[in-house]
CSV table of C-alpha atoms and ligand atoms in Angstrom, one decimal:
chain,number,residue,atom,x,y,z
A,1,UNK,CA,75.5,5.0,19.1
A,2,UNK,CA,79.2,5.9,20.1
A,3,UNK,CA,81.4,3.1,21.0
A,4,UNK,CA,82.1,3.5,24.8
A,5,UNK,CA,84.7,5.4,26.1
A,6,UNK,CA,85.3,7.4,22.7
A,7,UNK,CA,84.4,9.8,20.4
A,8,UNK,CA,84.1,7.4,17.1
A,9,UNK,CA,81.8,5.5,15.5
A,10,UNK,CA,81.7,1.3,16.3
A,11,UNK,CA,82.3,0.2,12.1
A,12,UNK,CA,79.1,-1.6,12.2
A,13,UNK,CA,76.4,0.0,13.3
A,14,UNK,CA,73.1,-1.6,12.5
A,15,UNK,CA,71.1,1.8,13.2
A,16,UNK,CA,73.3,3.4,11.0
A,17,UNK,CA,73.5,0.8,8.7
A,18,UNK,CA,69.6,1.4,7.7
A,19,UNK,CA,69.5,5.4,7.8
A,20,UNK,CA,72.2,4.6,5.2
A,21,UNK,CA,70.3,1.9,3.2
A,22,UNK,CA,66.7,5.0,3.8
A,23,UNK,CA,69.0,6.9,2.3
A,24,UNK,CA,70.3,4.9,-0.6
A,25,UNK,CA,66.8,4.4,-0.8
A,26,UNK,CA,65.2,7.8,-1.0
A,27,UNK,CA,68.3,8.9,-3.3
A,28,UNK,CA,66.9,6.5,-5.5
A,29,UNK,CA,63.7,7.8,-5.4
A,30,UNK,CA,64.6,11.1,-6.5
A,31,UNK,CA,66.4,10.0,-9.2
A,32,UNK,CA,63.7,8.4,-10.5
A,33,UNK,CA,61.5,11.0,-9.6
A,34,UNK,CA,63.5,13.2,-12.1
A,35,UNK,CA,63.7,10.3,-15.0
A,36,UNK,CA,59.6,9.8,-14.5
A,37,UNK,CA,58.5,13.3,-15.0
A,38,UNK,CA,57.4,13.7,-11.0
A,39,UNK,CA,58.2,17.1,-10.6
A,40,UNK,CA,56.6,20.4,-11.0
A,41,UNK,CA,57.2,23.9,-11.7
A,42,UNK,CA,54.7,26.1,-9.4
A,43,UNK,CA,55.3,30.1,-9.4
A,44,UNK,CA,54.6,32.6,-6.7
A,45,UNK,CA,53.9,36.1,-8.1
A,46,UNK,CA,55.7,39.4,-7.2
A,47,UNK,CA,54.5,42.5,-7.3
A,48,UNK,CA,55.2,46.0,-6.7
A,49,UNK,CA,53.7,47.1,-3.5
A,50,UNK,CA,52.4,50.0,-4.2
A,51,UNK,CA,50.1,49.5,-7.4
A,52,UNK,CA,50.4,45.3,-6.2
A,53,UNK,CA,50.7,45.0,-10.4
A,54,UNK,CA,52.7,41.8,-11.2
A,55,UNK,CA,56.3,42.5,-11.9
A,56,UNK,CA,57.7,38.5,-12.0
A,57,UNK,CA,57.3,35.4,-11.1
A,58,UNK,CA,59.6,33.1,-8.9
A,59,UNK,CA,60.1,29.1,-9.8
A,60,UNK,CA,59.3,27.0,-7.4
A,61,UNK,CA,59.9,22.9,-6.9
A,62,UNK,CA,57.6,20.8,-5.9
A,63,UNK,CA,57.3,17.1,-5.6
A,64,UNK,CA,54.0,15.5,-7.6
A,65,UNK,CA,54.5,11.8,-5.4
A,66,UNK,CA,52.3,9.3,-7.3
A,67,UNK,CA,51.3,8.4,-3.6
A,68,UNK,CA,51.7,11.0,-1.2
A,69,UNK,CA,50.8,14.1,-3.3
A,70,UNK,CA,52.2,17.3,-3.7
A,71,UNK,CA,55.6,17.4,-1.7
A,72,UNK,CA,56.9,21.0,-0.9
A,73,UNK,CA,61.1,21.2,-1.8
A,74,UNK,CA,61.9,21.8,2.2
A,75,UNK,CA,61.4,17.9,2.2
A,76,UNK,CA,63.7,16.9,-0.3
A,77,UNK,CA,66.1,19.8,-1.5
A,78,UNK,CA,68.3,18.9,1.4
A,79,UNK,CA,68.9,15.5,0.1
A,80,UNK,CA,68.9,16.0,-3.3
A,81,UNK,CA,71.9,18.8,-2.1
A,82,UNK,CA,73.4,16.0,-0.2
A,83,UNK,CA,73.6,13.5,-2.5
A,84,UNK,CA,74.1,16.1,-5.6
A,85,UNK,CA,71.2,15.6,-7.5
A,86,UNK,CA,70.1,19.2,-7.3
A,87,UNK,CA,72.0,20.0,-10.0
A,88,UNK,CA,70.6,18.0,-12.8
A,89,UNK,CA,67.2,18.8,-11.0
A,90,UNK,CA,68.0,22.4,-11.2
A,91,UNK,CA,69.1,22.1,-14.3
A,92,UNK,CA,65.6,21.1,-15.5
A,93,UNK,CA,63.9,23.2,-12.8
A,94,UNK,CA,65.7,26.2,-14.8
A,95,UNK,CA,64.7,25.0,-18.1
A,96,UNK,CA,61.2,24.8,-17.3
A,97,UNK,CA,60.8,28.2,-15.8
A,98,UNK,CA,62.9,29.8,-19.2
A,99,UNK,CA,60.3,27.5,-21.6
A,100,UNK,CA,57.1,29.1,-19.5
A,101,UNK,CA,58.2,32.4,-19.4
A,102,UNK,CA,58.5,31.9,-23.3
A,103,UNK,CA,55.0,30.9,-23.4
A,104,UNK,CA,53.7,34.0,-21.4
A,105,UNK,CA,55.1,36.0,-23.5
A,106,UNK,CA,54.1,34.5,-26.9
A,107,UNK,CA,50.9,34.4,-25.4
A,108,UNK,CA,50.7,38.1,-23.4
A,109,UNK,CA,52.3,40.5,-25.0
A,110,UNK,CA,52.0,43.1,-22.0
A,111,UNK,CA,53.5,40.3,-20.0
A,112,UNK,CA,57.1,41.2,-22.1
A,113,UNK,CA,58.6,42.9,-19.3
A,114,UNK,CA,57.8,40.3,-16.2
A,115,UNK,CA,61.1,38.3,-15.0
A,116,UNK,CA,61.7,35.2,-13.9
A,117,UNK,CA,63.2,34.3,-10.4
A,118,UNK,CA,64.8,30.7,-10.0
A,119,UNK,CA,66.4,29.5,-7.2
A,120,UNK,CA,70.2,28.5,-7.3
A,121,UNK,CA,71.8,26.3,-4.8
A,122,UNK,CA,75.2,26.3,-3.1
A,123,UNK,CA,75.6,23.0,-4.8
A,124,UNK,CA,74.8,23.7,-8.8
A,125,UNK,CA,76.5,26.9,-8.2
A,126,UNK,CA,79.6,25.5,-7.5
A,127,UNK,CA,79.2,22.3,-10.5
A,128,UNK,CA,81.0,23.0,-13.4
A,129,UNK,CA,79.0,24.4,-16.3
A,130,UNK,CA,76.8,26.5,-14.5
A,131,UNK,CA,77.6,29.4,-16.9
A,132,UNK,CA,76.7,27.3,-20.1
A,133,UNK,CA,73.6,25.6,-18.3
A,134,UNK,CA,72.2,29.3,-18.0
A,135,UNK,CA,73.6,30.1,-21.4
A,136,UNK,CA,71.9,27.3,-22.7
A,137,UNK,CA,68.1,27.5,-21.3
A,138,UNK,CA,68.2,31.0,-22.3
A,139,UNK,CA,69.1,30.6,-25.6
A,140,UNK,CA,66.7,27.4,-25.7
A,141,UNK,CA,63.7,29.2,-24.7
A,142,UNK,CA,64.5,32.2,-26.5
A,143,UNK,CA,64.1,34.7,-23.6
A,144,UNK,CA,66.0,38.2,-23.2
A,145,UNK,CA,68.3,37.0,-20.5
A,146,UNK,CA,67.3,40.4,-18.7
A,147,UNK,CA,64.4,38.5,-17.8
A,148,UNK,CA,66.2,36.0,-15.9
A,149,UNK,CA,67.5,36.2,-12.1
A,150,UNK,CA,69.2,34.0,-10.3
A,151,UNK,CA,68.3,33.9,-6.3
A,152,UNK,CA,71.6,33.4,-4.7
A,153,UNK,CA,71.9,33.2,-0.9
A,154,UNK,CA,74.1,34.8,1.3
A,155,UNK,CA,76.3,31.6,2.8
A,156,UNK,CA,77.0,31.3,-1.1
A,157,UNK,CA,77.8,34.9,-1.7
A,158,UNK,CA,80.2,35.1,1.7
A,159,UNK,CA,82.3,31.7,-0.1
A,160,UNK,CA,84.6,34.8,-1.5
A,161,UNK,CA,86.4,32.6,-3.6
A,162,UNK,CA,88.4,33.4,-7.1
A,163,UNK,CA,85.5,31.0,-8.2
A,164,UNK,CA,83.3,33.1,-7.1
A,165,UNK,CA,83.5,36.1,-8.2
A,166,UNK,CA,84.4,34.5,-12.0
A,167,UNK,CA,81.2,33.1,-12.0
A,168,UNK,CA,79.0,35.5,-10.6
A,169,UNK,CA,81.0,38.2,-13.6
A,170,UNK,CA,80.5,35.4,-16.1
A,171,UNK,CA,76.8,35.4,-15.5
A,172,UNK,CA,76.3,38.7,-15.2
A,173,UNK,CA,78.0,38.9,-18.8
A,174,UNK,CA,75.3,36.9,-20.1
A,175,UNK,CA,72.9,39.9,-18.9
A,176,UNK,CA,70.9,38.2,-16.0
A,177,UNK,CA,69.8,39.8,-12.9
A,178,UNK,CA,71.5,38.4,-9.6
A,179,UNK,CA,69.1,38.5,-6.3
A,180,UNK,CA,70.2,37.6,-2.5
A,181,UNK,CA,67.6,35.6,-1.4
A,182,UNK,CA,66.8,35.5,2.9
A,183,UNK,CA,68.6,38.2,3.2
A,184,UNK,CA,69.8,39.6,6.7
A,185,UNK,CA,69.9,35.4,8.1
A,186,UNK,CA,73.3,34.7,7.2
A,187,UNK,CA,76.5,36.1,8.6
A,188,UNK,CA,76.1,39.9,9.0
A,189,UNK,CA,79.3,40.8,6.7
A,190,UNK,CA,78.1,43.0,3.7
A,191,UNK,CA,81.2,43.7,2.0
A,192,UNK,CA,79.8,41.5,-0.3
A,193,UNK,CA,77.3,43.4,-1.5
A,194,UNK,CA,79.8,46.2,-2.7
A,195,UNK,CA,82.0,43.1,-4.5
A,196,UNK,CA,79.7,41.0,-6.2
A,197,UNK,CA,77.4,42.5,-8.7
A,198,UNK,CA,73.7,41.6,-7.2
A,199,UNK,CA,70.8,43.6,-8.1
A,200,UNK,CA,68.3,42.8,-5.7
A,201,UNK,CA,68.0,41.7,-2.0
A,202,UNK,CA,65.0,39.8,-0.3
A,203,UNK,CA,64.6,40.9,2.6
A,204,UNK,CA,63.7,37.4,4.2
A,205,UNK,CA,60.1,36.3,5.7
A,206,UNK,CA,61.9,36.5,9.1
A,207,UNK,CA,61.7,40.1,9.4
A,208,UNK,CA,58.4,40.4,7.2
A,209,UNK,CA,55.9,38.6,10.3
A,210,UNK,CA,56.8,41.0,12.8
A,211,UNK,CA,57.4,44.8,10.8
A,212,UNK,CA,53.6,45.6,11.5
A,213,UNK,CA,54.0,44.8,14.9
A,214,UNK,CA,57.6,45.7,16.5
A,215,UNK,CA,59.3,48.0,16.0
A,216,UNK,CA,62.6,46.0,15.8
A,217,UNK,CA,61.5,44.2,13.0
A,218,UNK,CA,60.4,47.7,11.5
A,219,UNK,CA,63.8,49.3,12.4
A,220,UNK,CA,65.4,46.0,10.5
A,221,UNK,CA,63.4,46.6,7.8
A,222,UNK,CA,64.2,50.0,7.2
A,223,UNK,CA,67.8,49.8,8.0
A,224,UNK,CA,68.0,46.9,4.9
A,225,UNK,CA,65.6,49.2,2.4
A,226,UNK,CA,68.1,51.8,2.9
A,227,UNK,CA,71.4,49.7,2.8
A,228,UNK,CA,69.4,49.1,-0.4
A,229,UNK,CA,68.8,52.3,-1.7
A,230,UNK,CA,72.3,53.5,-0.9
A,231,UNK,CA,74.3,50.8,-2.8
A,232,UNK,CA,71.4,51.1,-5.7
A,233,UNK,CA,69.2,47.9,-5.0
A,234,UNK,CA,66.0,47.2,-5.5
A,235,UNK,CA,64.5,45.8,-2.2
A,236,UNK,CA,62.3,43.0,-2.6
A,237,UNK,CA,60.1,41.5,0.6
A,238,UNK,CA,58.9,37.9,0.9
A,239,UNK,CA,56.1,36.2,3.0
A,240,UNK,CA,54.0,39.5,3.3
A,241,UNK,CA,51.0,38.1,4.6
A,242,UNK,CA,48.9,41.3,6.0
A,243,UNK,CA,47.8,44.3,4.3
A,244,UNK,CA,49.5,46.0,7.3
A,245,UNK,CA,52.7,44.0,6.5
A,246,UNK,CA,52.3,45.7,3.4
A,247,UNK,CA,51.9,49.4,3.6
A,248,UNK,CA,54.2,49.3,6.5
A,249,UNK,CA,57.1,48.0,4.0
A,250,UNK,CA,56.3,50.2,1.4
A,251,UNK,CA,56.0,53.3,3.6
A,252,UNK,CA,59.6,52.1,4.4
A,253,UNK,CA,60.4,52.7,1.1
A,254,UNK,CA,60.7,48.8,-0.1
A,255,UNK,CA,59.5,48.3,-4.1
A,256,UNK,CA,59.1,44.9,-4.7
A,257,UNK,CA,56.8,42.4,-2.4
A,258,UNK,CA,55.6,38.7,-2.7
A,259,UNK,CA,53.5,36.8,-0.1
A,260,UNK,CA,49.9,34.8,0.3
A,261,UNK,CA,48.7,38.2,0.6
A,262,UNK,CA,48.9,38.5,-3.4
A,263,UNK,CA,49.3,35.2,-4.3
A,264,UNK,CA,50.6,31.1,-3.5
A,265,UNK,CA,52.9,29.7,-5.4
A,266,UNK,CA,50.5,27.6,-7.8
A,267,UNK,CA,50.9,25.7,-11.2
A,268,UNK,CA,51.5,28.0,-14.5
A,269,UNK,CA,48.0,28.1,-16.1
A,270,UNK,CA,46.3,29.2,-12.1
A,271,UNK,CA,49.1,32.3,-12.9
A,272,UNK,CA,47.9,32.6,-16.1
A,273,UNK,CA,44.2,35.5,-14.8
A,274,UNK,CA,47.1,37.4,-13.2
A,275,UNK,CA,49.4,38.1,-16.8
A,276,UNK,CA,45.8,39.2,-18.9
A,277,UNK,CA,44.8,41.2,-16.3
A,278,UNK,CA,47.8,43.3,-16.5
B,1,C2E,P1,62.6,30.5,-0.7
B,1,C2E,O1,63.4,30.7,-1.9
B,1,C2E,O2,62.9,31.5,0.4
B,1,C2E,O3,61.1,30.6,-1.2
B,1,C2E,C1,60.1,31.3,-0.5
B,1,C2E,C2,59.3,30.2,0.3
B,1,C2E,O4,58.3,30.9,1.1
B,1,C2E,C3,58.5,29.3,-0.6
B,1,C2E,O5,58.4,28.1,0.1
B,1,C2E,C4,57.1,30.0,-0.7
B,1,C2E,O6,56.1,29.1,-1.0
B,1,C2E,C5,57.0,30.5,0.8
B,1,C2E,N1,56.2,31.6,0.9
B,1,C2E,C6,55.9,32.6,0.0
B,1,C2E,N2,55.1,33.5,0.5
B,1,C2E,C7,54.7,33.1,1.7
B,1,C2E,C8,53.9,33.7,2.8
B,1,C2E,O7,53.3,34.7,2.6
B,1,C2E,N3,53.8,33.0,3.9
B,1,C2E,C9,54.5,31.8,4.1
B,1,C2E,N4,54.4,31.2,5.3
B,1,C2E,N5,55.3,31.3,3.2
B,1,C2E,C10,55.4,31.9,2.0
B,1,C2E,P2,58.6,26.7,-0.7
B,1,C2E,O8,58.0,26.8,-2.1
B,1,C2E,O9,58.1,25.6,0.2
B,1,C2E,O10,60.2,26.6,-0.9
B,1,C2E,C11,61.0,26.5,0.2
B,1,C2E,C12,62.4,26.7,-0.2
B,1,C2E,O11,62.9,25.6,-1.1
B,1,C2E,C13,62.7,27.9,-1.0
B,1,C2E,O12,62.8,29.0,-0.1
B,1,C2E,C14,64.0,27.6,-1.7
B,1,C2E,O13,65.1,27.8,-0.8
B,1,C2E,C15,63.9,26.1,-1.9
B,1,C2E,N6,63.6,25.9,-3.3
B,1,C2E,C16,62.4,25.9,-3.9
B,1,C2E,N7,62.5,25.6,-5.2
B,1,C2E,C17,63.8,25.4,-5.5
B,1,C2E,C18,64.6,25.2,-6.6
B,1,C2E,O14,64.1,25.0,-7.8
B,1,C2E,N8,65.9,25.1,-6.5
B,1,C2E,C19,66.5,25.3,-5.3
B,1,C2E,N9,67.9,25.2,-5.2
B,1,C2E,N10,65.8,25.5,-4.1
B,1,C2E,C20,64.5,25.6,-4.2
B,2,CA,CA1,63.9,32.2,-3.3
B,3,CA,CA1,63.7,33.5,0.3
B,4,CA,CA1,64.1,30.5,2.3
């Protein structure tokens, strides 16, 4: 509640007082979340849309709550940004999805050339010893780090800071692939694109639901699979959930696709049919 008359906060403020202490509270939760081993790994295939074989897999968080189940990461990657824990968690999110890939390929040897797509945020990207974490769960796991991307999003990419660009080079001189995740919802400058070295764009979800169906979201679509092709990108879609969703992206010329339509993100050993039958 304001204090009357002004624009600033009364110093005591028992409604505040407790979302600070839910907080404090949930902070710790996470924490201890991380120390006790509650989190998971799940992967969501990707495929390439015309022969729908599997290409890679990306990492995804979830929360396995000793009481309330499995908690998807829209419910607490925002605090864990917040309060910074999302770069230890990512840290270990990264490691786990280097030591699996490991595994699948020790295990399915026709499964050598599928990557793996994790999930960096603002936050860990801008912690020091980034670089060395990446480094470092490479080298751990014993991948190629050709196999590795790095899903960046665009609010991160438009920071054009010296920072910036020294870590984006620096990882791209370990040899990983760099993707712009949601693409086409952040701010519509794309000079970007010609001065950071990315490989891939997502086209996001947002302009997936409705390609089938209008013919602005078609039009979107196209215009980003040829923005694409012209600066030498592969074009990815996420949240294809139709067939017609499908066939309309790749008769737009899009390569890459990932959705319910192929797969749900699920625990390693459900994505395990999907790397033999390759
Ligand atoms: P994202 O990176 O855009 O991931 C795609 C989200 O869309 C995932 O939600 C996925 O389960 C969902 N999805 C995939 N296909 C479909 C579909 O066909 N239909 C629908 N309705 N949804 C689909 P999820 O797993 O809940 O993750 C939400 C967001 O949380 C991610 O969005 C990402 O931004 C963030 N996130 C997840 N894991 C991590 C992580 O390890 N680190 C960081 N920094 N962020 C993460
Ligand atoms: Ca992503
Ligand atoms: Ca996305
Ligand atoms: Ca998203």
């Amino acid at each position: 509640a304001k204090a009357a008359g002004g624009n600033r906060y009364a110093i005591f403020d028992p409604a505040m007082h407790a979302d600070l202490l839910a907080e404090a509270q949930q902070r710790y939760e996470l924490e201890r979340a991380l120390a006790e081993g509650q989190f998971v790994v799940y992967y969501q295939p990707i495929v390439e849309l015309s022969s729908t074989r599997l290409v890679g897999v990306e990492a995804l968080v979830r929360w396995d709550h000793p009481e309330r189940g499995v908690i998807g990461p829209d419910a607490f990657i925002p605090l864990a940004e917040a309060t910074g824990l999302i770069v230890p968690l990512g840290r270990w999110v990264l490691e786990q999805a280097c030591r699996q890939l490991a595994r699948w390929r020790a295990a399915y040897p026709s499964a050598t050339d599928v990557y793996m797509s994790v999930n960096l945020s603002a936050r860990q990207f801008q912690a020091p010893g980034l670089v060395e974490d990446v480094a470092a769960a490479i080298a751990a796991a014993g991948i190629p780090a050709g196999r590795l991307t790095l899903e960046l999003t665009e609010t991160l990419l438009m920071r054009d800071t010296v920072a910036t660009v020294e870590a984006l080079a620096a990882l791209k001189a370990l040899g990983v692939k760099l993707a712009v995740d949601d693409f086409g919802t952040g701010y519509s400058a794309l000079g970007y694109l010609r001065q950071f070295p990315v490989d891939i764009i997502k086209i996001d979800k947002s302009f997936v639901d409705g390609v089938a169906t209008s013919h602005e979201d078609a039009v979107l679509a196209q215009t980003i699979v040829q923005l694409g092709r012209t600066l030498n990108l592969q074009t990815l879609a996420e949240g294809i959930e139709s067939t017609d969703q499908s066939s309309q992206l790749e008769a737009l010329g899009c390569t890459y696709g990932q959705g319910y339509l192929f797969a749900r993100p699920a625990a390693a050993q459900q994505i395990e049919g999907l790397l033999r039958g390759r």
